[in-house]
Short mmCIF file of C-alpha atoms in Angstrom, two decimals:
data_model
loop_
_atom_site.label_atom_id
_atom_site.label_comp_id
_atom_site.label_asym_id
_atom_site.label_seq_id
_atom_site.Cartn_x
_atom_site.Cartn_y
_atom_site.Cartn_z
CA UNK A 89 -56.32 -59.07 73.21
CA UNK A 90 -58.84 -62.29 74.23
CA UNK A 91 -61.50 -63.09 72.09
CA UNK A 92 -64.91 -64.17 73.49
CA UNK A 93 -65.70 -68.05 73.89
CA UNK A 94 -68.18 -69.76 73.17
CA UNK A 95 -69.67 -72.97 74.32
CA UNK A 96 -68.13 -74.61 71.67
CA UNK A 97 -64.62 -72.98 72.07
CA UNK A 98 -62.97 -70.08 71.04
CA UNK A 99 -64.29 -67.23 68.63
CA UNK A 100 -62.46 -67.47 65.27
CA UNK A 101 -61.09 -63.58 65.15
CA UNK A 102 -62.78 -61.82 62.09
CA UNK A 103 -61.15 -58.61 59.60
CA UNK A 104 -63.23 -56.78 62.41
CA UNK A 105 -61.21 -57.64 65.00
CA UNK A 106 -58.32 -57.54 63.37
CA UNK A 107 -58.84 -53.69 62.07
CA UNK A 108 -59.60 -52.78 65.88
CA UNK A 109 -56.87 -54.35 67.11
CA UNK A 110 -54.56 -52.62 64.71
CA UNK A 111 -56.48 -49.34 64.85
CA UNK A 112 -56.59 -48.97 61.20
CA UNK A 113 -59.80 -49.23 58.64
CA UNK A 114 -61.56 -52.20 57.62
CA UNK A 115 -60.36 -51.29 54.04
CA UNK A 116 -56.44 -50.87 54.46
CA UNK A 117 -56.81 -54.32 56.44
CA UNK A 118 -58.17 -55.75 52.95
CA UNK A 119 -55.93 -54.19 51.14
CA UNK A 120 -52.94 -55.80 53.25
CA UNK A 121 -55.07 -59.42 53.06
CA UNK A 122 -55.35 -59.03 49.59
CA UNK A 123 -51.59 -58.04 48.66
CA UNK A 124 -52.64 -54.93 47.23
CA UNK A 125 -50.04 -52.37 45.68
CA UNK A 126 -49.35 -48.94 47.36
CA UNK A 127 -49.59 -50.45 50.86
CA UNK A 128 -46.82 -48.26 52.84
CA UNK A 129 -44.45 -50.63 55.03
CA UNK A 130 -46.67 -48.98 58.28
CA UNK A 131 -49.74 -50.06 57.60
CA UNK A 132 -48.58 -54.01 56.31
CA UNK A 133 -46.52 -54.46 59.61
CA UNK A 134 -49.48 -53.23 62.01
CA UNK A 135 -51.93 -55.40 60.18
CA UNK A 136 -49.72 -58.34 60.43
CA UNK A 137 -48.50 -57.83 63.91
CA UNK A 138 -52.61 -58.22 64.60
CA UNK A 139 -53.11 -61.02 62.04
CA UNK A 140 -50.40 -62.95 64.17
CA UNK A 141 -51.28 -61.80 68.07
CA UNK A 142 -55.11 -62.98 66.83
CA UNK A 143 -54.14 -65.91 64.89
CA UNK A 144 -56.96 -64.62 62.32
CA UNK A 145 -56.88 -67.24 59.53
CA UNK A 146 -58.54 -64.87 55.89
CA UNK A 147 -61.80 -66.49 54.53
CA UNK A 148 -60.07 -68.03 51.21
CA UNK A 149 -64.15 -68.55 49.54
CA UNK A 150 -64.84 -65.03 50.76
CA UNK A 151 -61.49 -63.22 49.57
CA UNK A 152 -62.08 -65.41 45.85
CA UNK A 153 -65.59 -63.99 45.33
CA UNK A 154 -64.09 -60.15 46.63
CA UNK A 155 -61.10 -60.25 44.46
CA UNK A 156 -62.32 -62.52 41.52
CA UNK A 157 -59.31 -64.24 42.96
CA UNK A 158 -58.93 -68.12 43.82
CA UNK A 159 -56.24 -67.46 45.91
CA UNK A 160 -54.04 -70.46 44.13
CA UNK A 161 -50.78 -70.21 42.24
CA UNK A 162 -49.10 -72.74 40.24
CA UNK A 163 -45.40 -74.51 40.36
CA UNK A 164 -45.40 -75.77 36.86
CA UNK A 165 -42.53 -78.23 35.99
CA UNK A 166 -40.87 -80.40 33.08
CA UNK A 167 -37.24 -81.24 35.34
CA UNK A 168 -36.02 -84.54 35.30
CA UNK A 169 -33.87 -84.07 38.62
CA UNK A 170 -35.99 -84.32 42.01
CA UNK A 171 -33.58 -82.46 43.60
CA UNK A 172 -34.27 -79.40 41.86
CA UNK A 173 -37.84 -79.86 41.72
CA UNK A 174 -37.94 -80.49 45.74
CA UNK A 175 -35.71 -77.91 46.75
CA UNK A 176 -38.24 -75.01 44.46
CA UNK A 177 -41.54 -76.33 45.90
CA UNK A 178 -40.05 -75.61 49.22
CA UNK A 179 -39.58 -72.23 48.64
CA UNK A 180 -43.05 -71.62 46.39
CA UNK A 181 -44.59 -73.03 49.18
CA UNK A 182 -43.14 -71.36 52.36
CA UNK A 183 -44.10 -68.15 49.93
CA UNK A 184 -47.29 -68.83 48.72
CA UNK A 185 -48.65 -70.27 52.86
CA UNK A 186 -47.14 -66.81 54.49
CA UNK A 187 -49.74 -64.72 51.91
CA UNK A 188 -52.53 -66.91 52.64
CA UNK A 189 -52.54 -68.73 49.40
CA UNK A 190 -52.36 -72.09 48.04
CA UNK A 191 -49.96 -74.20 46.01
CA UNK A 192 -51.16 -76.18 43.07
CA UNK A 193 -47.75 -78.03 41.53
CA UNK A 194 -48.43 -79.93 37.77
CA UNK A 195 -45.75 -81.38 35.63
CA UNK A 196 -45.98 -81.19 31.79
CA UNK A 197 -44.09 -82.47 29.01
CA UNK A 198 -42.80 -79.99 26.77
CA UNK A 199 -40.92 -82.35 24.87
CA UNK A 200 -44.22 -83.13 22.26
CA UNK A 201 -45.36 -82.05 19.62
CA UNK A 202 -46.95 -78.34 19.70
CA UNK A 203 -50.64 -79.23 19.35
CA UNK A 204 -50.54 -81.73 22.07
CA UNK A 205 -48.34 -78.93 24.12
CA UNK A 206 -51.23 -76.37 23.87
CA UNK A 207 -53.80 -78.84 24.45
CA UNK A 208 -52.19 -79.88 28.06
CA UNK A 209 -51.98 -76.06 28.38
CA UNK A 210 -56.02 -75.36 27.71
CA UNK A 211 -56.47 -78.43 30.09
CA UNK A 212 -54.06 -77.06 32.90
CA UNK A 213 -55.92 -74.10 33.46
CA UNK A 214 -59.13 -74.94 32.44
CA UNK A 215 -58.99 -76.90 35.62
CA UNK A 216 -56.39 -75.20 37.56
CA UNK A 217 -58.05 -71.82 38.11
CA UNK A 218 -54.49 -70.61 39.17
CA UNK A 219 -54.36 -66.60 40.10
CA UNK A 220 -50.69 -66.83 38.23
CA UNK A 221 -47.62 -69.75 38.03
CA UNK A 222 -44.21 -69.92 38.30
CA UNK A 223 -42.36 -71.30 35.74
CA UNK A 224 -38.76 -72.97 35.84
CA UNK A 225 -36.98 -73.92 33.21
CA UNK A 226 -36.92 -75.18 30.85
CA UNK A 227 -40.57 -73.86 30.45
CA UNK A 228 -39.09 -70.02 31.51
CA UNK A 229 -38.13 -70.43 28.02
CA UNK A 230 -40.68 -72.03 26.21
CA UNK A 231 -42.51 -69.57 24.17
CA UNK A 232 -45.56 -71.60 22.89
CA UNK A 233 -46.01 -71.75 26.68
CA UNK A 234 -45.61 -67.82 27.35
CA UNK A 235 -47.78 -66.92 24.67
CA UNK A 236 -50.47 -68.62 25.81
CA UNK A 237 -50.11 -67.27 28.98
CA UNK A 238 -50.41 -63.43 28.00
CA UNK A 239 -53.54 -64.17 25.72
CA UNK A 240 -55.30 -65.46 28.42
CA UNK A 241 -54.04 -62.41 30.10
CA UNK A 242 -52.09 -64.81 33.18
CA UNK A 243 -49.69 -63.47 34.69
CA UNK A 244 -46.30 -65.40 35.70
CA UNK A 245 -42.71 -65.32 37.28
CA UNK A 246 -40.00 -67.06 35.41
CA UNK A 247 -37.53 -68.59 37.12
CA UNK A 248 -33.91 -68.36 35.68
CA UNK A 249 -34.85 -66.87 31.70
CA UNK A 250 -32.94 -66.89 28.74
CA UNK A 251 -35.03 -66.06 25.99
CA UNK A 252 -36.67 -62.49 26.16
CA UNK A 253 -35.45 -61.59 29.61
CA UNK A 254 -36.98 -58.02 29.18
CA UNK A 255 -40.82 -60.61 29.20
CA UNK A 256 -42.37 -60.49 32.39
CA UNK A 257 -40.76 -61.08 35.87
CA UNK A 258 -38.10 -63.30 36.76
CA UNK A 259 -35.41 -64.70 38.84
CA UNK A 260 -31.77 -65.45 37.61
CA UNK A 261 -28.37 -66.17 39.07
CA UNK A 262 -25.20 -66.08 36.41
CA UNK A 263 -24.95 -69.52 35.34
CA UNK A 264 -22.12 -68.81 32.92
CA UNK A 265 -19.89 -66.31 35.85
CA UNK A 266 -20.63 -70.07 37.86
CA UNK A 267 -19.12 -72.35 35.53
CA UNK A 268 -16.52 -69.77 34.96
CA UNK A 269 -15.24 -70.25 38.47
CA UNK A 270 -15.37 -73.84 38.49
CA UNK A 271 -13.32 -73.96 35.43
CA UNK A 272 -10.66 -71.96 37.79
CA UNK A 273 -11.01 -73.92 40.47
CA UNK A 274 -9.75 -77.05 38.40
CA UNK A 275 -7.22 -74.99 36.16
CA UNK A 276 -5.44 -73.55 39.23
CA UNK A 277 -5.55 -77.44 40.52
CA UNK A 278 -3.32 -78.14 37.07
CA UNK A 279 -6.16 -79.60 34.79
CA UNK A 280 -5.40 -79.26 31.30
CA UNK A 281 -7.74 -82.24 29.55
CA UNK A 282 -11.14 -81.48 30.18
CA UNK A 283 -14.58 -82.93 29.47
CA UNK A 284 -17.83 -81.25 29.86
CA UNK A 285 -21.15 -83.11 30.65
CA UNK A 286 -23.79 -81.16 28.35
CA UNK A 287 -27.15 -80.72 30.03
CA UNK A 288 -30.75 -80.87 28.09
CA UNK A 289 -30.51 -79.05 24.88
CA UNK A 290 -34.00 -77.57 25.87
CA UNK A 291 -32.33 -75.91 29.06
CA UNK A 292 -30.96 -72.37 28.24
CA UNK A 293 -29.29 -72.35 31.72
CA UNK A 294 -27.39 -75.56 30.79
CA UNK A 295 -26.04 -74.40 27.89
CA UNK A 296 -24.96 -70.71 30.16
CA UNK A 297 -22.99 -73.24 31.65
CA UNK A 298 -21.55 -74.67 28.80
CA UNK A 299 -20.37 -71.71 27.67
CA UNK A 300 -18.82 -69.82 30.46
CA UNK A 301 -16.85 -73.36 30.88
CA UNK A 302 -15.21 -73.69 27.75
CA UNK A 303 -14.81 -69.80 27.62
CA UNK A 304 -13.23 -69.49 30.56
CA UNK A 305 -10.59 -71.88 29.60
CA UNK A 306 -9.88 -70.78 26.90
CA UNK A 307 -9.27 -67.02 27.96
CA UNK A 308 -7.06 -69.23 30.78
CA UNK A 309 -4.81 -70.22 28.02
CA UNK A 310 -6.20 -74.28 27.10
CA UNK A 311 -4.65 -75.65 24.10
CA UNK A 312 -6.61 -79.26 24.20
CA UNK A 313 -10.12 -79.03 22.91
CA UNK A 314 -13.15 -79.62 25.95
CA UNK A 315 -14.90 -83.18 25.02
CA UNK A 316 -17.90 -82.77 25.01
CA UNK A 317 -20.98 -85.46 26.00
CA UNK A 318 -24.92 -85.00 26.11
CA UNK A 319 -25.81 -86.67 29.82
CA UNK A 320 -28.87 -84.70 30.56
CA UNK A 321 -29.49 -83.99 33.88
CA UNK A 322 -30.18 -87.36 35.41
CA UNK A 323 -28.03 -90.07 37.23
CA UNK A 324 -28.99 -92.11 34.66
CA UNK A 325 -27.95 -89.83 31.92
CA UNK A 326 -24.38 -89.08 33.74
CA UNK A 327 -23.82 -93.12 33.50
CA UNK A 328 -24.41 -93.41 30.16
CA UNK A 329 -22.65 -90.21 29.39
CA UNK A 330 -19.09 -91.79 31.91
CA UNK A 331 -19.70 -95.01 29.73
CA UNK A 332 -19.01 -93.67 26.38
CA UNK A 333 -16.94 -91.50 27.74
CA UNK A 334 -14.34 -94.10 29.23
CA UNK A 335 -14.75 -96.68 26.22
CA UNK A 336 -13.80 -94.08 23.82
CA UNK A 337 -10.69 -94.06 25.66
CA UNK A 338 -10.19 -90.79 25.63
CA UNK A 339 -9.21 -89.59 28.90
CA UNK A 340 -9.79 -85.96 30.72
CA UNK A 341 -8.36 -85.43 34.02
CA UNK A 342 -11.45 -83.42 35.11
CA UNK A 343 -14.98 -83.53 34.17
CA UNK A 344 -17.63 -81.05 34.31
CA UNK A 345 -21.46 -82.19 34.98
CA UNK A 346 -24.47 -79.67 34.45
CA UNK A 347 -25.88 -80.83 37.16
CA UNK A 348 -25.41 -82.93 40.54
CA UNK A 349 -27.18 -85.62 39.74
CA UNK A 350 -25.48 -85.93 35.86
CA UNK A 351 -22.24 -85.67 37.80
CA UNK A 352 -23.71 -88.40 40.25
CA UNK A 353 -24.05 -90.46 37.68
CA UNK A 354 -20.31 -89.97 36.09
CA UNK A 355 -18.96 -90.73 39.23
CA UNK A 356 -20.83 -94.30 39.43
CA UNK A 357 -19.01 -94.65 35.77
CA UNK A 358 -15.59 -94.10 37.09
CA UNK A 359 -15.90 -96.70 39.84
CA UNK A 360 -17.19 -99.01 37.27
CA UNK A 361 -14.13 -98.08 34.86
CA UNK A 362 -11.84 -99.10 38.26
CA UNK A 363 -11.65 -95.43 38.31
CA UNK A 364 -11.19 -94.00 41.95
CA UNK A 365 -12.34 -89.94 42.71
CA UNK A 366 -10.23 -87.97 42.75
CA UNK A 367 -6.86 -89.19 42.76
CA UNK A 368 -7.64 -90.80 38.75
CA UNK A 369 -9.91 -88.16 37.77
CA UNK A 370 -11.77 -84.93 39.31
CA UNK A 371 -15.46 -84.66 38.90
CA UNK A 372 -17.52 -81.48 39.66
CA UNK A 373 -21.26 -80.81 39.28
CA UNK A 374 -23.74 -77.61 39.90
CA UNK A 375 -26.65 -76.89 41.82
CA UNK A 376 -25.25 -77.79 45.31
CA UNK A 377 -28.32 -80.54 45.94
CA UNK A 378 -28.72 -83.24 49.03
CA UNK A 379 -27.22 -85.42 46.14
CA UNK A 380 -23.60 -83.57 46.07
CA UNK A 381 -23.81 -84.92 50.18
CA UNK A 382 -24.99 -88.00 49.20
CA UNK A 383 -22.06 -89.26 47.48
CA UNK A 384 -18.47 -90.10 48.41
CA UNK A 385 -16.25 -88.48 47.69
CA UNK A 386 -18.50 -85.43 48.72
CA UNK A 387 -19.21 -83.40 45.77
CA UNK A 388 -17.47 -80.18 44.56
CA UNK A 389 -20.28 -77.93 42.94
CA UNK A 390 -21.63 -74.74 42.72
CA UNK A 391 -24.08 -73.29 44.86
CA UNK A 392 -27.52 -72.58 43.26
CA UNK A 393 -30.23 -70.75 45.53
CA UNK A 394 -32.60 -73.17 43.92
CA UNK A 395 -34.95 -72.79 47.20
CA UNK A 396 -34.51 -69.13 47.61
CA UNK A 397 -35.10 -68.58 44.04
CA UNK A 398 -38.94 -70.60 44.24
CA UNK A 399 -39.27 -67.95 47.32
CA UNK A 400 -38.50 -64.95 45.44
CA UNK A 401 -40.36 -66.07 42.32
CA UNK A 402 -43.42 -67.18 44.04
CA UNK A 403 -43.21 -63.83 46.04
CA UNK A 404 -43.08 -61.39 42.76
CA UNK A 405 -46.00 -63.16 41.43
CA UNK A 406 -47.93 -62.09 44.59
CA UNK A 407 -46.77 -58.55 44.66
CA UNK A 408 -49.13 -56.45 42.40
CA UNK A 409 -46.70 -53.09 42.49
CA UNK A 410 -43.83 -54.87 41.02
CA UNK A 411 -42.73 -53.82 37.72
CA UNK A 412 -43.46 -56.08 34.65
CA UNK A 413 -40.35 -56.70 33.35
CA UNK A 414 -38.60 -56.61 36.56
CA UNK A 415 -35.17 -59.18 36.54
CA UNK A 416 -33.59 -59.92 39.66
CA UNK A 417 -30.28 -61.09 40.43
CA UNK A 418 -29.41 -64.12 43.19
CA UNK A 419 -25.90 -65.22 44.13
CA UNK A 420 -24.10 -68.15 43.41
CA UNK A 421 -20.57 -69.57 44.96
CA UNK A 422 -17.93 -72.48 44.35
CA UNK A 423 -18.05 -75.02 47.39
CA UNK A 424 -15.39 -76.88 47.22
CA UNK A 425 -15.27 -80.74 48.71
CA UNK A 426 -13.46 -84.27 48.29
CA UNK A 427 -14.31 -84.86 44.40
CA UNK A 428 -11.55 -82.83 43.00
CA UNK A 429 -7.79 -82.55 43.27
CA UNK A 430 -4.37 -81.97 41.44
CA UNK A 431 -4.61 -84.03 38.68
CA UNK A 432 -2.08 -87.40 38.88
CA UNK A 433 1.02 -87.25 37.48
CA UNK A 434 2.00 -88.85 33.98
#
């Protein structure tokens, strides 16, 4: 179909045009536009089979004052790694532009005290005018946060919960089944002295991880107890965490970073200890980032859908017909590169 042109170019293609072109209402071309619920699978791919022949771009100032809608969702975040926080924009944002909607992305510090929480809170959406957010952690968990958000009646996608699962939406993977497998990985290498590179006390998924480590061994059949360091889940937080690690002179074979960038950082210690990966000492991290690429040896981690998890999130939060308390389940697995090995002989 060829819209009319003007004398200053092409028509823009209207709802008009795009409900004759699909032979359908007006209405049930709203209702697609709009992302309403009970829209059969039909209807949605006719309408957008005509959105995308006619290239018709939806009125956002029009659909706001319809809907009572400002066709924005937030990315909130409080991460310290930029490799998490680039790889979830990515897929918010490839989610939020195919519905038509925009991204607004704001940082806050959950770390202070709770009056000065709430008050960045009142600011945030005072000014954001956000239809919903998505939340990562460790604000999925923060429930001064989620409280304020369902009295001002906001609704939101949580992105890898640990507290109250069964509140609202949300997207998890099995952090502790993930640092259960990398604790095989490195027993069936012959590990037996281990240290474990705790992330941010404030992250429930960090301490998942924790915990299916150290369990896991031990069901394996470890004697030695797992040392056990705070780094965070920065590169500057895995140096400082190597450091005191190699001056206490206590010495694992394999260590175990929260993160990427945490186990980054440890490696940087080693080299400085005169400490070469892996042949002295295996290092592993989790997420599966640009970082785990970035260093040499390459990486061993675990694969987190960090991207496709922003996607899904972002995507629930636009679907009206999806349940409430609705919990779904991404997968993880072990990729295995240069950064661990047998461990050297006595």
């Amino acid at each position: 179909m060829n819209l009319a042109t003007s004398s200053t170019g092409p028509v823009r293609a209207t709802m008009d045009d795009v409900a004759r072109h699909s032979g359908v209402s007006l209405k049930s071309v709203s209702r697609v536009i709009n992302g309403e619920p009970h829209v059969s699978a039909t209807l949605r791919a006719k309408v957008e089979a005509a959105i995308a022949e006619l290239k018709y771009v939806p009125d956002a100032a029009a659909r706001s004052l319809a809907g009572s809608r400002t066709f924005i969702i937030g990315l909130l975040l409080d991460n310290p790694s930029p490799n998490y926080t680039m790889k979830v924009q990515k897929g918010v944002y490839d989610a939020v532009r195919a519905h038509q909607y925009h991204l607004r992305i704001d940082n806050v510090d959950s770390s202070v005290p709770d009056d000065e929480f709430s008050a960045q809170l009142e600011a945030l959406v005072r000014n954001s005018r956000c239809d919903g957010f998505v939340l990562t952690p460790p604000l999925s968990d923060n429930l001064l946060l989620l409280d304020f958000l369902d009295q001002s009646g906001i609704r939101y996608v949580r992105i890898a919960p640990a507290l109250e699962k069964s509140r609202g939406s949300g997207i998890v993977i099995d952090d502790a089944a993930a640092a259960a497998a990398m604790a095989r990985h490195l027993w069936d290498l012959g590990h037996r002295r281990y240290a474990i590179m705790r992330g941010p006390t404030a992250h429930m998924a960090a301490a998942r991880r924790r915990d299916g480590f150290i369990e896991e061994l031990k069901r394996l059949g470890l004697e030695h107890p797992v040392i056990e360091i705070d780094a965070g889940f920065s590169f500057e937080g895995g140096i400082r965490a190597g450091d005191s690690l190699l001056a206490s002179g206590l010495r694992p074979t394999a260590i175990f970073a929260g993160n990427d960038d945490s186990a980054a950082g440890v490696m940087a210690a080693c080299s400085k200890a005169g400490l070469k990966v892996p042949d002295d000492i295996s290092v592993c991290g989790f997420d599966d980032s640009w970082i785990a690429r970035s260093v040499w040896p390459y990486l061993t981690t675990v694969y987190q859908p960090i991207e496709e998890m922003g996607h899904a999130a972002a995507s629930l939060l636009l679907r009206r017909d999806e349940p409430e308390s609705a919990l779904h389940r991404l997968d993880f697995h072990l990729v295995v590169r240069d950064s661990t090995a047998p461990p050297p002989q006595a």
